[in-house]
Coordinates of C-alpha atoms and ligand atoms in Angstrom, one line a residue:
X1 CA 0.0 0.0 0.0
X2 CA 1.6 2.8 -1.0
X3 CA 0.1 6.2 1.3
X4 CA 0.8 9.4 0.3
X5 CA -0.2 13.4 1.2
X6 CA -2.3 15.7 -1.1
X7 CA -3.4 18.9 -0.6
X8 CA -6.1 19.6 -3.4
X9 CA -9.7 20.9 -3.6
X10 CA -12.0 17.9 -3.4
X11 CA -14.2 18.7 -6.7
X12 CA -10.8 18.8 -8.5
X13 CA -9.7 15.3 -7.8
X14 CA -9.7 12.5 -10.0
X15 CA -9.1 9.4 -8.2
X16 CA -11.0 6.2 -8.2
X17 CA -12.7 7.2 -5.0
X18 CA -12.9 9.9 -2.8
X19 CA -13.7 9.6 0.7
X20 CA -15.8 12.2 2.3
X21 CA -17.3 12.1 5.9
X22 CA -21.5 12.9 6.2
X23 CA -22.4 13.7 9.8
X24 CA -26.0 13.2 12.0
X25 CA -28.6 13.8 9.9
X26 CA -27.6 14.2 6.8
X27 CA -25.7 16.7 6.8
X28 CA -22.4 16.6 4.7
X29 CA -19.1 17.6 5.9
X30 CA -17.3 20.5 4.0
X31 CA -15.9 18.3 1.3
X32 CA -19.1 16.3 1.0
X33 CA -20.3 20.0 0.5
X34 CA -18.1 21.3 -2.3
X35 CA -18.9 18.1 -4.2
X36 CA -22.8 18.8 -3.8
X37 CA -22.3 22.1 -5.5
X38 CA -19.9 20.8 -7.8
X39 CA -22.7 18.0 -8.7
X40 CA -25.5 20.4 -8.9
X41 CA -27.0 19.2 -5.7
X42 CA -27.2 15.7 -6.4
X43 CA -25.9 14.4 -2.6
X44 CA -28.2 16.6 -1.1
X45 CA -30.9 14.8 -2.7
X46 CA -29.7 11.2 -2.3
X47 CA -29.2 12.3 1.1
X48 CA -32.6 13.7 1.8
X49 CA -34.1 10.3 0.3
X50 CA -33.0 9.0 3.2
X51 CA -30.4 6.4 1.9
X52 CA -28.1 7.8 4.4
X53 CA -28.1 9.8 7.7
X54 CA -24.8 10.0 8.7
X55 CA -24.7 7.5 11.7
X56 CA -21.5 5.8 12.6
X57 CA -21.0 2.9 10.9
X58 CA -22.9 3.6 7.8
X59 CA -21.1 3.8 4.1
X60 CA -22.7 4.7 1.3
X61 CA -20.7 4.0 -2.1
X62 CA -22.0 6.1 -5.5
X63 CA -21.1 5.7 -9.0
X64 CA -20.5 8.6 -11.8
X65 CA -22.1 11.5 -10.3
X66 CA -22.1 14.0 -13.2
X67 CA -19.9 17.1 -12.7
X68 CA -17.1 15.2 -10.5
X69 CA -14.3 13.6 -12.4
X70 CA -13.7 10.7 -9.8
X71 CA -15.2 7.4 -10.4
X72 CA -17.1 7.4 -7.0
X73 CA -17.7 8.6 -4.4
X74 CA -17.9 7.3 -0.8
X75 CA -20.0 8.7 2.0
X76 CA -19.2 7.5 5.5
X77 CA -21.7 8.4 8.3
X78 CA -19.2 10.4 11.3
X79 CA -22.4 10.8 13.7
X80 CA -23.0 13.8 15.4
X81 CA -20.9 16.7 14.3
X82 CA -20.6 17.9 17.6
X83 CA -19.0 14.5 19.4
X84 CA -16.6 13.9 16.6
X85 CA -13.7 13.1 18.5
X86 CA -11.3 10.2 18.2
X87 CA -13.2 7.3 18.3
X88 CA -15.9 8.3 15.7
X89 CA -12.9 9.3 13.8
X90 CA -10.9 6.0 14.0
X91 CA -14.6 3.7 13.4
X92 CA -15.4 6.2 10.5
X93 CA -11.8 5.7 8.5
X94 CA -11.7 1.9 9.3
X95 CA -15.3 1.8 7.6
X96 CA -13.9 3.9 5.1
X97 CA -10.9 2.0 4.1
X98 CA -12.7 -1.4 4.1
X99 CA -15.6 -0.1 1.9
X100 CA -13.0 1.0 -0.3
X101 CA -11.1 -2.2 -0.7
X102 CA -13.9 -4.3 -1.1
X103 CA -14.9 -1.4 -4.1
X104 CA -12.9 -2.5 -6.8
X105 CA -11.3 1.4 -6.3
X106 CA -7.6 1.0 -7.2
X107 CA -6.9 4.0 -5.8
X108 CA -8.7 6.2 -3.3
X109 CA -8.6 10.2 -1.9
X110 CA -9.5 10.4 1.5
X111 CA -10.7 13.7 3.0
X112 CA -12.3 12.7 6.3
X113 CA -8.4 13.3 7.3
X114 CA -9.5 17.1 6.5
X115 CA -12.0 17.0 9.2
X116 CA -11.7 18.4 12.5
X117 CA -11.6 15.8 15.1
X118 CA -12.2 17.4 19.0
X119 CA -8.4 17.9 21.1
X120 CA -6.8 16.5 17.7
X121 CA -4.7 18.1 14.8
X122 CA -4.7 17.1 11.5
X123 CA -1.2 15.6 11.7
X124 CA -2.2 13.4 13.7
X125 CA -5.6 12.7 12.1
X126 CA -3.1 11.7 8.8
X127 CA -1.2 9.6 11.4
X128 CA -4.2 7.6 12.7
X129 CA -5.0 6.9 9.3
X130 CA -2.1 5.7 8.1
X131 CA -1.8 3.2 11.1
X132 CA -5.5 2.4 10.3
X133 CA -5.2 1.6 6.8
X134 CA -3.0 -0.9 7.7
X135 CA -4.7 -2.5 10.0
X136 CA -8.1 -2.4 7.7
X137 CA -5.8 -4.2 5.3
X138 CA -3.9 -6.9 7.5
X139 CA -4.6 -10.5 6.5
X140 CA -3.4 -13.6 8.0
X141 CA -2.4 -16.0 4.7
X142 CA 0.4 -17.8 5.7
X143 CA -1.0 -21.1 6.8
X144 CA -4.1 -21.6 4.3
X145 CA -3.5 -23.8 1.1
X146 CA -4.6 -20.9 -1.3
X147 CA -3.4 -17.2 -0.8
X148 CA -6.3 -14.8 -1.5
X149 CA -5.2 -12.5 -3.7
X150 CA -7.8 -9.5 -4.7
X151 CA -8.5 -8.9 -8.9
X152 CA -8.5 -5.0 -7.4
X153 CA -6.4 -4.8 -4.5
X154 CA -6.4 -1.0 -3.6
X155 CA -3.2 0.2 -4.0
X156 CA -2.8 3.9 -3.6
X157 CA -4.5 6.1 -0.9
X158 CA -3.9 10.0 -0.6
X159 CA -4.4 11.3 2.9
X160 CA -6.1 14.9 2.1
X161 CA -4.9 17.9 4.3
X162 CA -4.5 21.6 3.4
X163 CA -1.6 22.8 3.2
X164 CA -1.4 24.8 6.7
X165 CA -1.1 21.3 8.1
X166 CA 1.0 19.4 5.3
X167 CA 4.8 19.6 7.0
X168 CA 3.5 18.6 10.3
X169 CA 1.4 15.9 8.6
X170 CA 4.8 14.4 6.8
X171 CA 5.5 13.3 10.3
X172 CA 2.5 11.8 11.4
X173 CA 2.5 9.9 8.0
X174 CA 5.8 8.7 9.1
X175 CA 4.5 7.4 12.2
X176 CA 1.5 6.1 11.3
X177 CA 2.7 4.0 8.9
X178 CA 5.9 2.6 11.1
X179 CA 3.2 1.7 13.8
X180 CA 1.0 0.1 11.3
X181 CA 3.5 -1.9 9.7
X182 CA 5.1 -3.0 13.3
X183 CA 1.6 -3.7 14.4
X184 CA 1.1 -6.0 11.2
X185 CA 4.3 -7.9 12.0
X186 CA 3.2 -8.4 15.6
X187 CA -0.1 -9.7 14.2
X188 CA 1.7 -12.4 11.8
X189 CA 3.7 -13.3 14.7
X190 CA 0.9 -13.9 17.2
X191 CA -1.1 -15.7 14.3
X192 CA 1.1 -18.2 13.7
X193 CA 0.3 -21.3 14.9
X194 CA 2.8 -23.0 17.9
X195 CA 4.3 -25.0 15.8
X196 CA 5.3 -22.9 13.3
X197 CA 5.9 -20.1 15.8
X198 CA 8.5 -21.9 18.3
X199 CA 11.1 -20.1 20.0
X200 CA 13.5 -20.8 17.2
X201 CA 11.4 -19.4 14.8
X202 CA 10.5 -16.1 17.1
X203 CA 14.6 -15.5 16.9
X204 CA 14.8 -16.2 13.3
X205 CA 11.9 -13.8 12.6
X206 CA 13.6 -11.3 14.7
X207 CA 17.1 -11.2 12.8
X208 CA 15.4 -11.3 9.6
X209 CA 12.6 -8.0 9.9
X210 CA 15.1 -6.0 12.2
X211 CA 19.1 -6.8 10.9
X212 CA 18.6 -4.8 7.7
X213 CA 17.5 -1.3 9.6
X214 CA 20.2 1.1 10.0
X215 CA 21.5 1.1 13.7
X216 CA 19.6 -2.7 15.1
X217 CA 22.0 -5.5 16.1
X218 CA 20.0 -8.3 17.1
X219 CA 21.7 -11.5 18.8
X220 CA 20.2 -14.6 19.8
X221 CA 21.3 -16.0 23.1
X222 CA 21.1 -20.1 23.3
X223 CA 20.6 -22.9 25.9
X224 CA 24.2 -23.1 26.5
X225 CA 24.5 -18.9 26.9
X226 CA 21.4 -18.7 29.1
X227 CA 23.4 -21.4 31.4
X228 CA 26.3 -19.4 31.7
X229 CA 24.2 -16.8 32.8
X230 CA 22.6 -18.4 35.6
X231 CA 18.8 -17.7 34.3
X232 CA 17.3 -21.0 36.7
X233 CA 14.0 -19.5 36.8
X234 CA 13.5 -18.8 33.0
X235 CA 15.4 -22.6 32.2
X236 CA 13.1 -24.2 34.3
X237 CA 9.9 -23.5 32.4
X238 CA 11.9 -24.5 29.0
X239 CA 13.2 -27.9 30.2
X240 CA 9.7 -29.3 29.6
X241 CA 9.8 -28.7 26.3
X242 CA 12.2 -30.3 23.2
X243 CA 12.3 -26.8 21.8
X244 CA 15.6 -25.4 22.9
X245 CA 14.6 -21.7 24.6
X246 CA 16.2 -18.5 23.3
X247 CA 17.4 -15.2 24.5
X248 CA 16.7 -12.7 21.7
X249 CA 18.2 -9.4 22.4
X250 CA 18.1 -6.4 20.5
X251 CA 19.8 -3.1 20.7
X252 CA 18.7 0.1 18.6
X253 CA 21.7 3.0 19.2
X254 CA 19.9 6.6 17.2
X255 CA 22.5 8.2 19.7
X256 CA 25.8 8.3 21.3
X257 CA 26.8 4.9 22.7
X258 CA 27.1 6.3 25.9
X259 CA 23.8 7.2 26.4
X260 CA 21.3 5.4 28.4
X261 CA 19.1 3.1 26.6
X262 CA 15.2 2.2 27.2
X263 CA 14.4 -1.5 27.7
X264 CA 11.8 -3.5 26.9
X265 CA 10.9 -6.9 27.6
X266 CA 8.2 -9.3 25.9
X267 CA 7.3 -12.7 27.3
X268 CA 7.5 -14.9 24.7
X269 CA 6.0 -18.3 25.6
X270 CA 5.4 -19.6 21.8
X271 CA 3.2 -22.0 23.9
X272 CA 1.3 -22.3 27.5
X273 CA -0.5 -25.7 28.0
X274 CA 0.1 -24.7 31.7
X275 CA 3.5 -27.6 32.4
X276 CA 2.2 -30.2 35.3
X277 CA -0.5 -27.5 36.2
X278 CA -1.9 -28.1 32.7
X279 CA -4.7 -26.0 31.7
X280 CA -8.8 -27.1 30.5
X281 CA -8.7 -28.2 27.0
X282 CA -11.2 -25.2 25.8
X283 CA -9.8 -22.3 24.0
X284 CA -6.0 -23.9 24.6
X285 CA -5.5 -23.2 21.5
X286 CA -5.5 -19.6 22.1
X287 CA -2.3 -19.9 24.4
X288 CA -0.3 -19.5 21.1
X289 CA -0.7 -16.1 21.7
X290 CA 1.0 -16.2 25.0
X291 CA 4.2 -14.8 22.9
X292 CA 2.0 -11.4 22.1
X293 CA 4.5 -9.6 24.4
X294 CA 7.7 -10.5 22.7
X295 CA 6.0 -10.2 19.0
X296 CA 5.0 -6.9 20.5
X297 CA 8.2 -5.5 21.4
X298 CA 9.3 -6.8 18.1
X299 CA 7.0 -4.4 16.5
X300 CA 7.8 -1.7 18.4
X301 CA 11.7 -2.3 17.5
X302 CA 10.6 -2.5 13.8
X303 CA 8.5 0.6 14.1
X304 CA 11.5 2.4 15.5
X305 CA 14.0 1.0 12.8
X306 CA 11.5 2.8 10.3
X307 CA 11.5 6.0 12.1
X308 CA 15.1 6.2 13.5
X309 CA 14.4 8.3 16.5
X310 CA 17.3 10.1 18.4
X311 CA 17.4 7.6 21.7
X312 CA 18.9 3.8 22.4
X313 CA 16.7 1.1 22.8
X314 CA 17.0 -2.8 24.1
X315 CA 14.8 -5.2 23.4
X316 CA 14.7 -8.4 25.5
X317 CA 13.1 -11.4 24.7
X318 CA 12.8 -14.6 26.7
X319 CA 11.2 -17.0 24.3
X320 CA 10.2 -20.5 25.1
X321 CA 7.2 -23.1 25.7
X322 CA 5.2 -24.0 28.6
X323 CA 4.1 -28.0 28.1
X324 CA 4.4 -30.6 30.9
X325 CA 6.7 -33.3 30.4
X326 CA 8.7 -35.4 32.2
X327 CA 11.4 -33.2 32.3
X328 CA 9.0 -30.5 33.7
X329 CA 8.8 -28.4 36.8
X330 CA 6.9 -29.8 39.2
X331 CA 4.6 -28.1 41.8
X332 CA 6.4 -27.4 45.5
X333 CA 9.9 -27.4 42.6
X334 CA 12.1 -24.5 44.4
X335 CA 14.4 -23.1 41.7
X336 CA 17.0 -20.5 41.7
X337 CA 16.5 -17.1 39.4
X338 CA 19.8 -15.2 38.3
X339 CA 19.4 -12.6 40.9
X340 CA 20.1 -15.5 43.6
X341 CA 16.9 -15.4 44.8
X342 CA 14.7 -18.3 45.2
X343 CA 11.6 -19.5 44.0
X344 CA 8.9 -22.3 45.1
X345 CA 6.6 -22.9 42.1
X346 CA 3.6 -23.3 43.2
X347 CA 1.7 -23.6 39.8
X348 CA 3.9 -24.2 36.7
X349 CA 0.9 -22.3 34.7
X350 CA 2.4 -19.1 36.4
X351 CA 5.5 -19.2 33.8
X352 CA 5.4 -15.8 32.5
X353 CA 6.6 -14.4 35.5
X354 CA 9.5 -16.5 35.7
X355 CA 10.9 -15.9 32.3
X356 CA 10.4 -12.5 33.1
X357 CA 12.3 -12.1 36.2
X358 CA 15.7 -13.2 34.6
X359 CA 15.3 -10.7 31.8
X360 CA 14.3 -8.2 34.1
X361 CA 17.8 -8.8 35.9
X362 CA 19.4 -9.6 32.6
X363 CA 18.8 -5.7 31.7
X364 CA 20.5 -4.2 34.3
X365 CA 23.7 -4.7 33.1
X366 CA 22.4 -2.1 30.3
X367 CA 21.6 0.7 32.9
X368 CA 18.6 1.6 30.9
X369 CA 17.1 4.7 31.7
X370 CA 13.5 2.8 32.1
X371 CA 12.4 -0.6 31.7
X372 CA 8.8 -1.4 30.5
X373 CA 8.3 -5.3 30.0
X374 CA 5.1 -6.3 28.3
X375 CA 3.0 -10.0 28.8
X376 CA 0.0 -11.6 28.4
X377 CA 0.8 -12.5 32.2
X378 CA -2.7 -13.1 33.8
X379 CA -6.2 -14.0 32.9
X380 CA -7.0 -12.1 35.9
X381 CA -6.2 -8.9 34.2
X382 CA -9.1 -9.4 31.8
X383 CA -11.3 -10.7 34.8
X384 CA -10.5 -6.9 36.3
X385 CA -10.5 -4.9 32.7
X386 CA -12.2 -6.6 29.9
X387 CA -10.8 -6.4 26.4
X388 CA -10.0 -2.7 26.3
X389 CA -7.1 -1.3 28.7
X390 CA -4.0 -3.4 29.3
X391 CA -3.1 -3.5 32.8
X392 CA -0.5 -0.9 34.3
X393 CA 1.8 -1.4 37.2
X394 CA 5.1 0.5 38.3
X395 CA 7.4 1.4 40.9
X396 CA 7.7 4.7 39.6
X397 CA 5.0 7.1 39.0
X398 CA 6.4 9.7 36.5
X399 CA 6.7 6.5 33.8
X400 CA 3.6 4.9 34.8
X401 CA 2.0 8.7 33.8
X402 CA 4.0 8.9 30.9
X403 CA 2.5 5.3 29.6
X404 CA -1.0 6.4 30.3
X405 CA -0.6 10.0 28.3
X406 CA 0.7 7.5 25.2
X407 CA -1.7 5.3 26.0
X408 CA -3.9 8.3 25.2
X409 CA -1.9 9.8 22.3
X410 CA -2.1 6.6 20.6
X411 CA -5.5 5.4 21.5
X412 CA -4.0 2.3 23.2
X413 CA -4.7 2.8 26.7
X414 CA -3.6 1.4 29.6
X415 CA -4.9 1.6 33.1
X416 CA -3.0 1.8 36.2
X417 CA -3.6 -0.9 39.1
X418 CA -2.2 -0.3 42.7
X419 CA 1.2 -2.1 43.3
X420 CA 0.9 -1.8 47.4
X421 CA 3.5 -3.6 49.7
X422 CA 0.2 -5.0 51.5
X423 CA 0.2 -7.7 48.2
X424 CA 3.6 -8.8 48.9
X425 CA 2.4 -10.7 51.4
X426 CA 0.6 -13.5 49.7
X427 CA 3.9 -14.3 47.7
X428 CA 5.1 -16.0 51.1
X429 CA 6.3 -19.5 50.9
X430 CA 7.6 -21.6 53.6
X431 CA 10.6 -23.3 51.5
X432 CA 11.5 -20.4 49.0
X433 CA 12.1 -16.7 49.2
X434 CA 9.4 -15.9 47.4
X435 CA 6.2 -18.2 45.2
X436 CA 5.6 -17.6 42.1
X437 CA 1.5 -16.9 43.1
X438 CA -0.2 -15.4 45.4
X439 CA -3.8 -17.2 45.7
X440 CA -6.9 -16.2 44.0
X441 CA -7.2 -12.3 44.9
X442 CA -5.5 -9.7 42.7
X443 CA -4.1 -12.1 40.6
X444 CA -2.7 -8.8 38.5
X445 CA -1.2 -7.4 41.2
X446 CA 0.6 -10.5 42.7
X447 CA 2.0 -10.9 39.6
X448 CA 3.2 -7.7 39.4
X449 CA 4.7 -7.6 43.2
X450 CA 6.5 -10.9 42.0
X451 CA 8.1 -8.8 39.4
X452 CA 8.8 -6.1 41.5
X453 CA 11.2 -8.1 43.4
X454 CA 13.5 -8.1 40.6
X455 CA 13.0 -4.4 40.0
X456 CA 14.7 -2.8 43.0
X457 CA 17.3 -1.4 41.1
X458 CA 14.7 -0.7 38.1
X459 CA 12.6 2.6 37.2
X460 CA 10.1 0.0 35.5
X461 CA 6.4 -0.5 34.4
X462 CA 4.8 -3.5 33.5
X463 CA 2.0 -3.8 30.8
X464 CA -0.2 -6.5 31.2
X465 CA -1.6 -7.1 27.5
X466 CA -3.7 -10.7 28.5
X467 CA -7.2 -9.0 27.6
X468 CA -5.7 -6.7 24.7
X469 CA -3.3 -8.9 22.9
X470 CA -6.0 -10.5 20.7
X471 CA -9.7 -11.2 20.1
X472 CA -11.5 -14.4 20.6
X473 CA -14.4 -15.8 19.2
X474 CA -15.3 -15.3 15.6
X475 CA -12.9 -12.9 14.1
X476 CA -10.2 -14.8 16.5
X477 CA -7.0 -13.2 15.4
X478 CA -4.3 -10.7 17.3
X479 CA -4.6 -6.8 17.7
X480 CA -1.3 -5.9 17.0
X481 CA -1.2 -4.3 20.8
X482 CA 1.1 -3.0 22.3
X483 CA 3.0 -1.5 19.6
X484 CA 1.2 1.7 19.5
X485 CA 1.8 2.1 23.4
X486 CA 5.4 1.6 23.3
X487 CA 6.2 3.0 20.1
X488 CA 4.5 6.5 21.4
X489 CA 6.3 6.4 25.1
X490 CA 9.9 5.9 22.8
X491 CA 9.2 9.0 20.9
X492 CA 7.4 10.7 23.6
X493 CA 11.0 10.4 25.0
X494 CA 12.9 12.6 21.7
X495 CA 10.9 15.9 22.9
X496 CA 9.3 18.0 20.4
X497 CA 10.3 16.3 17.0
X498 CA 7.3 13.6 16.9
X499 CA 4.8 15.6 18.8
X500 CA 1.5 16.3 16.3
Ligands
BES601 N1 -0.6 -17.0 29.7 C1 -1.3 -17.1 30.9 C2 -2.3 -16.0 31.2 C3 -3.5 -15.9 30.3 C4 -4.5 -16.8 30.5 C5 -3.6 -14.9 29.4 C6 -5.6 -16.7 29.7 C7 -4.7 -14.8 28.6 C8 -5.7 -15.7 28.7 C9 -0.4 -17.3 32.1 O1 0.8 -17.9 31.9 C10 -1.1 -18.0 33.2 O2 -1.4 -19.2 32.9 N2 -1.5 -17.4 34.3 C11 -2.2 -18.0 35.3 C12 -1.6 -17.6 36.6 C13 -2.1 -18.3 37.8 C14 -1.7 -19.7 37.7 C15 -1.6 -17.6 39.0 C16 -3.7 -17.5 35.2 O3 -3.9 -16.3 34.8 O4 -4.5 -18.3 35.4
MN602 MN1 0.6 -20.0 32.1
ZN603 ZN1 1.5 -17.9 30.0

């Protein structure tokens, strides 16, 4: 798809189809305007026949209107003018740019980027489009005997501004576009079934999209490395399993060597049956996605390889599988992490957490300047916050705030949960310094405590992703979260250059 900025009156355009917003009831937007005078008044009157009203949702596609030289035109219902904010934006474009494809348009001109969306520029309006269009256009092939492949595959789309807005908007095209083609990466990884998608593969994938942007190194640690480094608690969950476990790490330098990096951390379990504590049969199959943290921080890398922002970055990636085996951890099994301390597993299905807490020791040796590590850790977290947030915990306010404002920014929000010392408690164990649960209560937060104690040394958040990560049920696929969230804090971090 190739997306590119115009700046041209609407009745002037010849594309295959332009794309022009109709708001609650029936009343067209400016450009929906200038092609009803341009037309002689013919939307007006297909409006007042009540084929459309505007409401959110609707799309109305019409065909060789006489006095416009485009090929159609498409109407998209933006509800009522005065709540256009972000979210009728966003549903508006992604109706939009399916309508579109499914048309038969080859190319498209989209001016509901023109409109004024409440507390938003235009720049950004172009950037949440860009992003958008990508996702509106993702599709999972690779495992299906016969690749669909469109006659009329949409191939150009112009993002319409004027020009007051246009250099900004060259950024948030930038943006938009490196999110949207991270979050479609994350989104093949998390597809993929298990066993295609093994740790192996997760490290392969890695060198592959990332090694050919300027500034990325990316090294793949194996069994034999992750021994030397005394990771017991991460090894232990892979010994079940007869795929070897990897180490994928990552460094982005857009700066000085010297400089500080940011670090982030994805679980990647490729697979969680559970181990010994092996989970129900139903939806099982849906634990393939328990690597949506790493494939997410691989997005976010790829995202930042496209833009090339001013600041280092690590990427850490435990990557292994859960399964039970005779080789397995058992429950009451006390292992040893590579901080020293020790660790009675209670419930082998609690795995994330102790993958995590070696790479969460693993980065200090990079002093990063913050360390965000991202998992589909708990099914409590969607118990407590359904499908939309992704669960927020720190030991340091000022980044938990700055996650929530580009949670905001980029309209994939997180919510914070307390991370109180009181928790701590049900993490005790009479054989171990610490269990790796902490009972049925707060399930989130215990987690999150257990984390903390490798943390001490840390300024670091942790984004829970277990309800966000992907959908279930009929259009069962992942979200591409949370590269939108940690692409947005990265750059938050470069000042003013990528603020629209
Ligand atoms: N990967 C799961 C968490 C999960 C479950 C995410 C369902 C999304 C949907 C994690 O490894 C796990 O099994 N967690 C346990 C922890 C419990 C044993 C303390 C859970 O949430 O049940
Ligand atoms: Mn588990
Ligand atoms: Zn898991």
């Amino acid at each position: 798809m190739n997306i590119t900025l115009k700046c041209a009156p609407v009745e002037q355009q010849s594309s295959h189809c332009l794309i022009v917003g109709v708001f609650e009831k029936r009343q067209p937007g400016p450009h929906a305007q200038a092609l009803d005078k341009a037309s002689g008044g013919v939307l007006q009157r297909i409006l007042k026949q009540g084929d459309m009203d505007g409401k959110p949702g609707q799309t109305l596609m019409l065909h060789q209107l006489s006095g416009i030289k485009a090929e159609r035109v498409l109407l998209v219902g933006c509800g009522k003018a005065s709540e256009f904010d972000e979210k009728q934006y966003s549903k508006a474009l992604s109706n939009a740019i399916t309508a579109v494809n499914d048309s038969g348009a080859r190319d498209a001109a989209c001016y509901l980027t023109d409109l004024e969306v409440k507390d938003r520029s235009k720049a950004w309006n172009v950037r949440r489009a860009a992003e958008l269009t990508h996702q509106a256009l993702y599709r999972y092939q690779q495992t299906f005997s016969k690749k669909e492949k469109p006659d009329y595959p949409l191939g150009k789309l112009q993002l319409c501004v004027d020009d007051k807005a246009l250099k900004s908007a060259r950024i948030g095209l930038k943006i938009g576009e490196a999110i949207g083609k991270g979050a479609s990466f994350t989104r093949e990884l998390g597809n993929l079934p298990g066993n295609v998608c093994t740790p192996t593969y997760l490290a392969n994938q890695a060198g592959k999209q990332l090694k050919g942007y300027d500034n990325m190194k990316v090294r793949v640690l194996n069994q034999k490395s992750i021994e030397e480094l005394k990771m017991g608690a991460f090894l232990s969950v892979a010994k079940g399993s007869r795929q070897p476990p990897k180490l994928i790490v990552i460094e982005y330098q857009g700066t000085q060597k010297e400089t500080r990096p940011y670090a982030l951390i994805g679980k990647g379990v490729t697979f969680d049956a559970g181990g010994i504590s092996i989970k129900p049969a139903s939806a099982m199959d849906e634990m393939k996605y328990d690597m949506g943290g790493a494939a997410g921080v691989l997005g976010t890398m790829q995202a930042i390889g496209e833009l090339q922002p001013p600041i280092n970055v690590v990427a850490i990636i435990p990557a292994c599988e859960n399964l039970p085996d005779g080789n397995a951890n058992k429950p009451g099994d006390v292992v040893t992490s590579m901080s020293g301390q020790t660790i009675e597993i209670l419930n082998t299905d609690a795995e994330g957490r102790l993958i995590l807490c070696d790479a969460l020791t693993y980065s200090e040796r990079f002093k990063p300047r913050s360390v965000i590590d991202t998992a589909t850790l708990t099914g409590a977290c969607i118990v407590a916050l359904g499908n939309h947030p992704c669960g927020l915990l720190s030991n340091d306010q000022p980044l938990a705030e700055a996650l929530l404002a580009a949670g905001q920014t980029s309209q994939d929000r997180a919510w914070q949960l307390p991370l109180w010392d009181e928790y701590q408690d049900q993490l005790k164990s009479n054989f171990a310094d610490m269990a790796n649960i902490g009972g049925r209560e707060a399930g989130t937060i215990t987690a999150a405590c257990f984390l903390s104690r490798f943390t001490k040394k840390l300024k670091w958040a942790h984004l829970d992703i277990a309800g966000t990560a992907w959908k279930s049920g009929a259009d069962k696929g992942s979200t591409g979260r949370p590269v939108p969230i940690l692409t947005q804090y990265l750059l938050d971090q470069c000042g003013k250059k990528y603020q629209l």
